[in-house]
Amino acid sequence: MRIDVLTLFPEMFQAILGSSLIGRARGAGVLEIGLVDFREYSTDRHHVVDDYPFGGGAGMLLKPEPIFAAVDQLRARAADGTDGTRIVLMSPQGRLLSHEVAQELSSSGHLIIVCGHYEGFDERIRTHLATDEISIGDYVLTGGELAAMVLIDAVARFVPGVLGNSDSHRLDSFADGLLEHPQYTRPREFRGIGVPDVLLSGDHAKIAAWRRRQALLRTLRRRPDLLLRASLSDGDRRTVEMLRSADRDEDT
Ligand code: ADE
């Protein structure tokens, strides 16, 4: 997969390029990341990329020309000629990033991510260039770079060969719509705090049942909204009802 990022601050991306799984994936050639400073595409003598909004108002907007020019060049360079490229605008007005959105974007062979700055973009970037607009949460960042890094990390995990064990994202929190069950490693006892006996029992069926119940309980208590969309068996539903009424009894 190839991801090109249009940004006025390419140096910010050094934080993720060489480290951990992203660094390894780049080294192995399964993930290519290109950084483009779109200021270089401004034809103006001072390389201006922003301007005042028509009609007045506070703040500056990113101008369309440098961003369209940078995207045109990246597209022309795309070797395969099939234009499956998705152009993703990072913006707090976008579709909220989720496990499903990250997975969907990972199936495109080429993403071009546009990071905004200042007060926003000229609307024509949104209406005539972007194919997607993504937000990482209901808060406003000073620029799209941190949001783009979050998106790259979340998308990269779905690219075959990025995670060591190709199954691991299927076990993630959210993969089946539930939060993950608690996990423990050695030592068996730490500062007087033990590990649930069932995990030491060696009984795999019992361990699996315990984990499922814990995932249901955790989701019910922390993110009950997720239960409405999760894939649950009839047994899961009975467990949730039992846990729910046990919680209610505790409250009374
Ligand atoms: N740019 C500024 N705030 C943002 C957010 N919440 N998500 C994505 N891009 C942004």
Coordinates of C-alpha atoms and ligand atoms in Angstrom, one line a residue:
M1 CA 0.0 0.0 0.0
R2 CA 1.1 3.6 -0.7
I3 CA 0.2 6.6 1.4
D4 CA 1.1 10.1 0.3
V5 CA 0.7 12.9 2.8
L6 CA 0.2 16.5 1.8
T7 CA 1.4 18.7 4.7
L8 CA 3.1 22.0 5.5
F9 CA 4.9 20.2 8.3
P10 CA 6.5 17.0 6.9
E11 CA 9.0 16.9 9.8
M12 CA 6.3 16.0 12.2
F13 CA 5.9 12.6 10.6
Q14 CA 9.4 11.6 11.6
A15 CA 7.8 10.5 14.8
I16 CA 6.2 7.5 13.2
L17 CA 8.1 6.7 10.0
G18 CA 11.0 4.8 11.5
S19 CA 9.5 3.4 14.6
S20 CA 7.8 0.2 15.6
L21 CA 5.5 -1.6 13.1
I22 CA 5.3 1.2 10.6
G23 CA 9.1 1.4 10.4
R24 CA 9.3 -2.3 9.9
A25 CA 6.5 -2.4 7.3
R26 CA 8.3 0.3 5.3
G27 CA 11.6 -1.6 5.6
A28 CA 9.9 -4.7 4.3
G29 CA 8.3 -2.8 1.4
V30 CA 4.7 -3.6 2.3
L31 CA 4.0 0.1 3.1
E32 CA 5.3 3.1 1.3
I33 CA 4.8 6.6 2.8
G34 CA 5.6 9.7 0.9
L35 CA 5.6 13.2 2.3
V36 CA 4.8 16.2 0.2
D37 CA 5.2 19.8 1.3
F38 CA 2.5 21.4 -0.8
R39 CA 4.0 24.8 -0.2
E40 CA 6.4 23.8 -3.0
Y41 CA 3.4 23.7 -5.4
S42 CA 2.5 27.3 -4.8
T43 CA 3.5 29.2 -7.9
D44 CA 3.6 32.5 -6.1
R45 CA 6.9 34.2 -5.4
H46 CA 6.5 33.9 -1.6
H47 CA 5.0 30.4 -1.7
V48 CA 1.8 31.5 -0.1
V49 CA -0.6 28.7 0.6
D50 CA -3.4 30.6 2.5
D51 CA -5.6 33.6 1.9
Y52 CA -8.5 35.6 3.5
P53 CA -12.0 34.2 3.2
F54 CA -14.3 35.9 0.7
G55 CA -17.1 37.7 2.5
G56 CA -14.8 38.4 5.5
G57 CA -14.4 36.6 8.7
A58 CA -11.6 35.6 11.1
G59 CA -8.6 33.5 10.1
M60 CA -7.1 32.3 6.8
L61 CA -8.0 29.5 4.5
L62 CA -5.9 27.1 2.5
K63 CA -6.0 28.0 -1.1
P64 CA -7.0 25.4 -3.6
E65 CA -4.2 25.7 -6.3
P66 CA -1.2 24.2 -4.5
I67 CA -3.2 21.3 -3.1
F68 CA -4.9 20.5 -6.4
A69 CA -1.5 20.7 -8.2
A70 CA 0.2 18.4 -5.7
V71 CA -2.6 15.8 -6.0
D72 CA -2.5 16.0 -9.8
Q73 CA 1.2 15.2 -9.8
L74 CA 0.9 12.3 -7.3
R75 CA -1.9 10.8 -9.4
A76 CA 0.0 11.2 -12.6
R77 CA 2.9 9.4 -10.9
A78 CA 0.7 6.5 -9.7
A79 CA 2.2 3.6 -11.8
D80 CA -0.8 1.3 -12.3
G81 CA -3.1 3.7 -14.2
T82 CA -6.1 2.3 -12.3
D83 CA -7.2 5.2 -10.3
G84 CA -8.3 3.6 -7.1
T85 CA -6.7 6.4 -5.2
R86 CA -8.7 7.9 -2.4
I87 CA -8.1 11.4 -1.3
V88 CA -8.7 11.8 2.3
L89 CA -9.1 15.2 3.9
M90 CA -8.4 15.3 7.7
S91 CA -11.0 17.5 9.3
P92 CA -13.2 17.6 12.4
Q93 CA -16.2 17.8 10.1
G94 CA -15.5 14.4 8.6
R95 CA -16.7 10.8 9.1
L96 CA -15.6 9.6 12.5
L97 CA -12.6 7.2 12.3
S98 CA -13.5 3.7 13.5
H99 CA -12.2 0.1 13.1
E100 CA -14.5 -0.3 10.1
V101 CA -13.4 3.0 8.4
A102 CA -9.7 2.1 8.9
Q103 CA -10.3 -1.4 7.4
E104 CA -12.2 0.1 4.4
L105 CA -9.5 2.6 3.6
S106 CA -6.8 -0.1 3.9
S107 CA -8.4 -1.9 0.9
S108 CA -7.4 1.0 -1.4
G109 CA -3.9 0.6 -2.8
H110 CA -3.2 4.3 -2.6
L111 CA -4.3 7.0 -0.2
I112 CA -3.5 10.7 -0.5
I113 CA -4.0 12.3 2.9
V114 CA -4.4 16.1 3.0
C115 CA -3.6 17.8 6.3
G116 CA -5.3 21.2 6.9
H117 CA -4.0 24.1 8.9
Y118 CA -5.2 27.6 9.7
E119 CA -8.9 28.1 9.9
G120 CA -9.9 25.6 7.2
F121 CA -9.9 24.9 3.5
D122 CA -11.4 26.5 0.5
E123 CA -14.6 24.5 0.0
R124 CA -13.6 23.4 -3.5
I125 CA -11.0 21.1 -2.0
R126 CA -13.8 19.4 -0.1
T127 CA -16.3 19.3 -3.0
H128 CA -14.0 18.7 -6.0
L129 CA -10.9 16.9 -4.8
A130 CA -11.5 14.8 -1.7
T131 CA -13.2 11.4 -1.9
D132 CA -13.3 11.1 1.9
E133 CA -13.2 13.4 4.9
I134 CA -12.2 11.9 8.2
S135 CA -12.3 13.1 11.8
I136 CA -10.5 11.4 14.6
G137 CA -12.9 12.8 17.3
D138 CA -15.1 15.6 18.3
Y139 CA -12.4 18.1 19.2
V140 CA -10.3 20.5 17.1
L141 CA -6.6 20.1 16.6
T142 CA -4.3 22.8 15.5
G143 CA -3.7 20.9 12.3
G144 CA -4.4 17.7 10.5
E145 CA -1.0 16.1 11.0
L146 CA -1.6 14.3 14.3
A147 CA -4.9 13.1 13.0
A148 CA -3.2 11.8 9.8
M149 CA -0.7 9.9 11.9
V150 CA -3.5 8.3 13.8
L151 CA -5.2 7.4 10.6
I152 CA -2.0 6.0 9.0
D153 CA -1.4 3.8 12.1
A154 CA -4.9 2.5 12.2
V155 CA -5.0 1.8 8.5
A156 CA -1.5 0.2 8.4
R157 CA -2.6 -2.5 10.8
F158 CA -4.9 -3.9 8.2
V159 CA -2.3 -4.0 5.4
P160 CA -1.2 -7.7 5.0
G161 CA 2.3 -8.2 6.3
V162 CA 2.2 -5.2 8.7
L163 CA 1.3 -7.1 11.8
G164 CA 3.6 -10.0 12.6
N165 CA 0.7 -12.3 13.3
S166 CA -1.7 -11.8 10.5
D167 CA -4.6 -12.8 12.8
S168 CA -3.9 -10.3 15.5
H169 CA -6.3 -7.5 14.3
R170 CA -9.1 -10.0 14.3
L171 CA -8.6 -10.3 18.0
D172 CA -8.5 -6.5 18.6
S173 CA -10.9 -4.6 20.7
F174 CA -13.7 -3.6 18.2
A175 CA -12.9 -6.5 15.7
D176 CA -16.2 -8.2 16.7
G177 CA -17.7 -5.0 18.1
L178 CA -16.7 -5.7 21.7
L179 CA -13.9 -4.4 24.0
E180 CA -11.1 -6.8 24.7
H181 CA -11.1 -9.0 27.8
P182 CA -8.5 -8.3 30.5
Q183 CA -5.1 -10.0 30.0
Y184 CA -2.3 -10.9 32.4
T185 CA 1.3 -11.9 32.1
R186 CA 4.0 -13.1 34.7
P187 CA 4.4 -12.8 37.6
R188 CA 1.5 -14.7 38.9
E189 CA 1.4 -12.4 41.9
F190 CA 2.5 -8.8 41.8
R191 CA 2.4 -6.6 45.0
G192 CA -0.1 -9.0 46.5
I193 CA -2.3 -8.8 43.4
G194 CA -3.0 -12.2 41.8
V195 CA -4.2 -13.4 38.4
P196 CA -7.7 -15.0 38.0
D197 CA -7.4 -18.7 38.7
V198 CA -9.1 -19.7 35.6
L199 CA -6.3 -18.4 33.4
L200 CA -3.9 -20.7 35.2
S201 CA -6.2 -23.7 35.0
G202 CA -5.0 -25.0 31.6
D203 CA -8.7 -25.6 30.7
H204 CA -9.0 -23.9 27.3
A205 CA -12.7 -24.1 27.0
K206 CA -13.2 -22.6 30.4
I207 CA -10.6 -19.8 29.6
A208 CA -12.4 -19.0 26.3
A209 CA -15.8 -18.8 28.2
W210 CA -14.3 -16.6 30.9
R211 CA -12.7 -14.2 28.3
R212 CA -16.0 -13.9 26.3
R213 CA -17.9 -13.1 29.5
Q214 CA -15.3 -10.5 30.5
A215 CA -15.4 -8.9 27.1
L216 CA -19.2 -8.7 27.3
L217 CA -19.1 -7.3 30.9
R218 CA -16.4 -4.7 30.0
T219 CA -18.3 -3.6 27.0
L220 CA -21.6 -3.4 28.9
R221 CA -20.1 -1.3 31.7
R222 CA -17.8 1.0 29.5
R223 CA -19.4 1.2 26.1
P224 CA -23.0 -0.2 26.2
D225 CA -23.6 1.6 22.8
L226 CA -21.3 -1.0 21.2
L227 CA -23.5 -3.9 22.2
L228 CA -26.2 -2.7 19.9
R229 CA -24.0 -3.3 16.8
A230 CA -21.8 -6.2 18.1
S231 CA -22.1 -9.7 16.6
L232 CA -23.5 -11.6 19.5
S233 CA -24.7 -15.3 19.7
D234 CA -27.9 -16.2 21.6
G235 CA -25.6 -17.3 24.5
D236 CA -23.9 -13.9 24.5
R237 CA -27.3 -12.2 24.7
R238 CA -28.3 -14.3 27.6
T239 CA -25.0 -13.5 29.4
V240 CA -25.5 -9.8 28.7
E241 CA -29.0 -9.9 30.2
M242 CA -27.7 -11.8 33.3
L243 CA -24.8 -9.3 33.8
R244 CA -27.2 -6.4 33.3
S245 CA -29.6 -7.6 35.9
A246 CA -26.7 -8.4 38.3
D247 CA -25.5 -4.8 37.9
R248 CA -29.0 -3.5 38.5
D249 CA -29.4 -5.6 41.7
E250 CA -26.1 -4.2 42.9
D251 CA -27.4 -0.6 42.4
T252 CA -30.6 -1.2 44.4
Ligands
ADE1 N1 -8.0 18.6 12.1 C1 -8.3 19.4 13.1 N2 -9.0 18.7 14.0 C2 -9.2 17.4 13.5 C3 -9.9 16.3 13.9 N3 -10.6 16.2 15.1 N4 -9.9 15.2 13.1 C4 -9.2 15.2 12.0 N5 -8.6 16.3 11.5 C5 -8.6 17.4 12.3

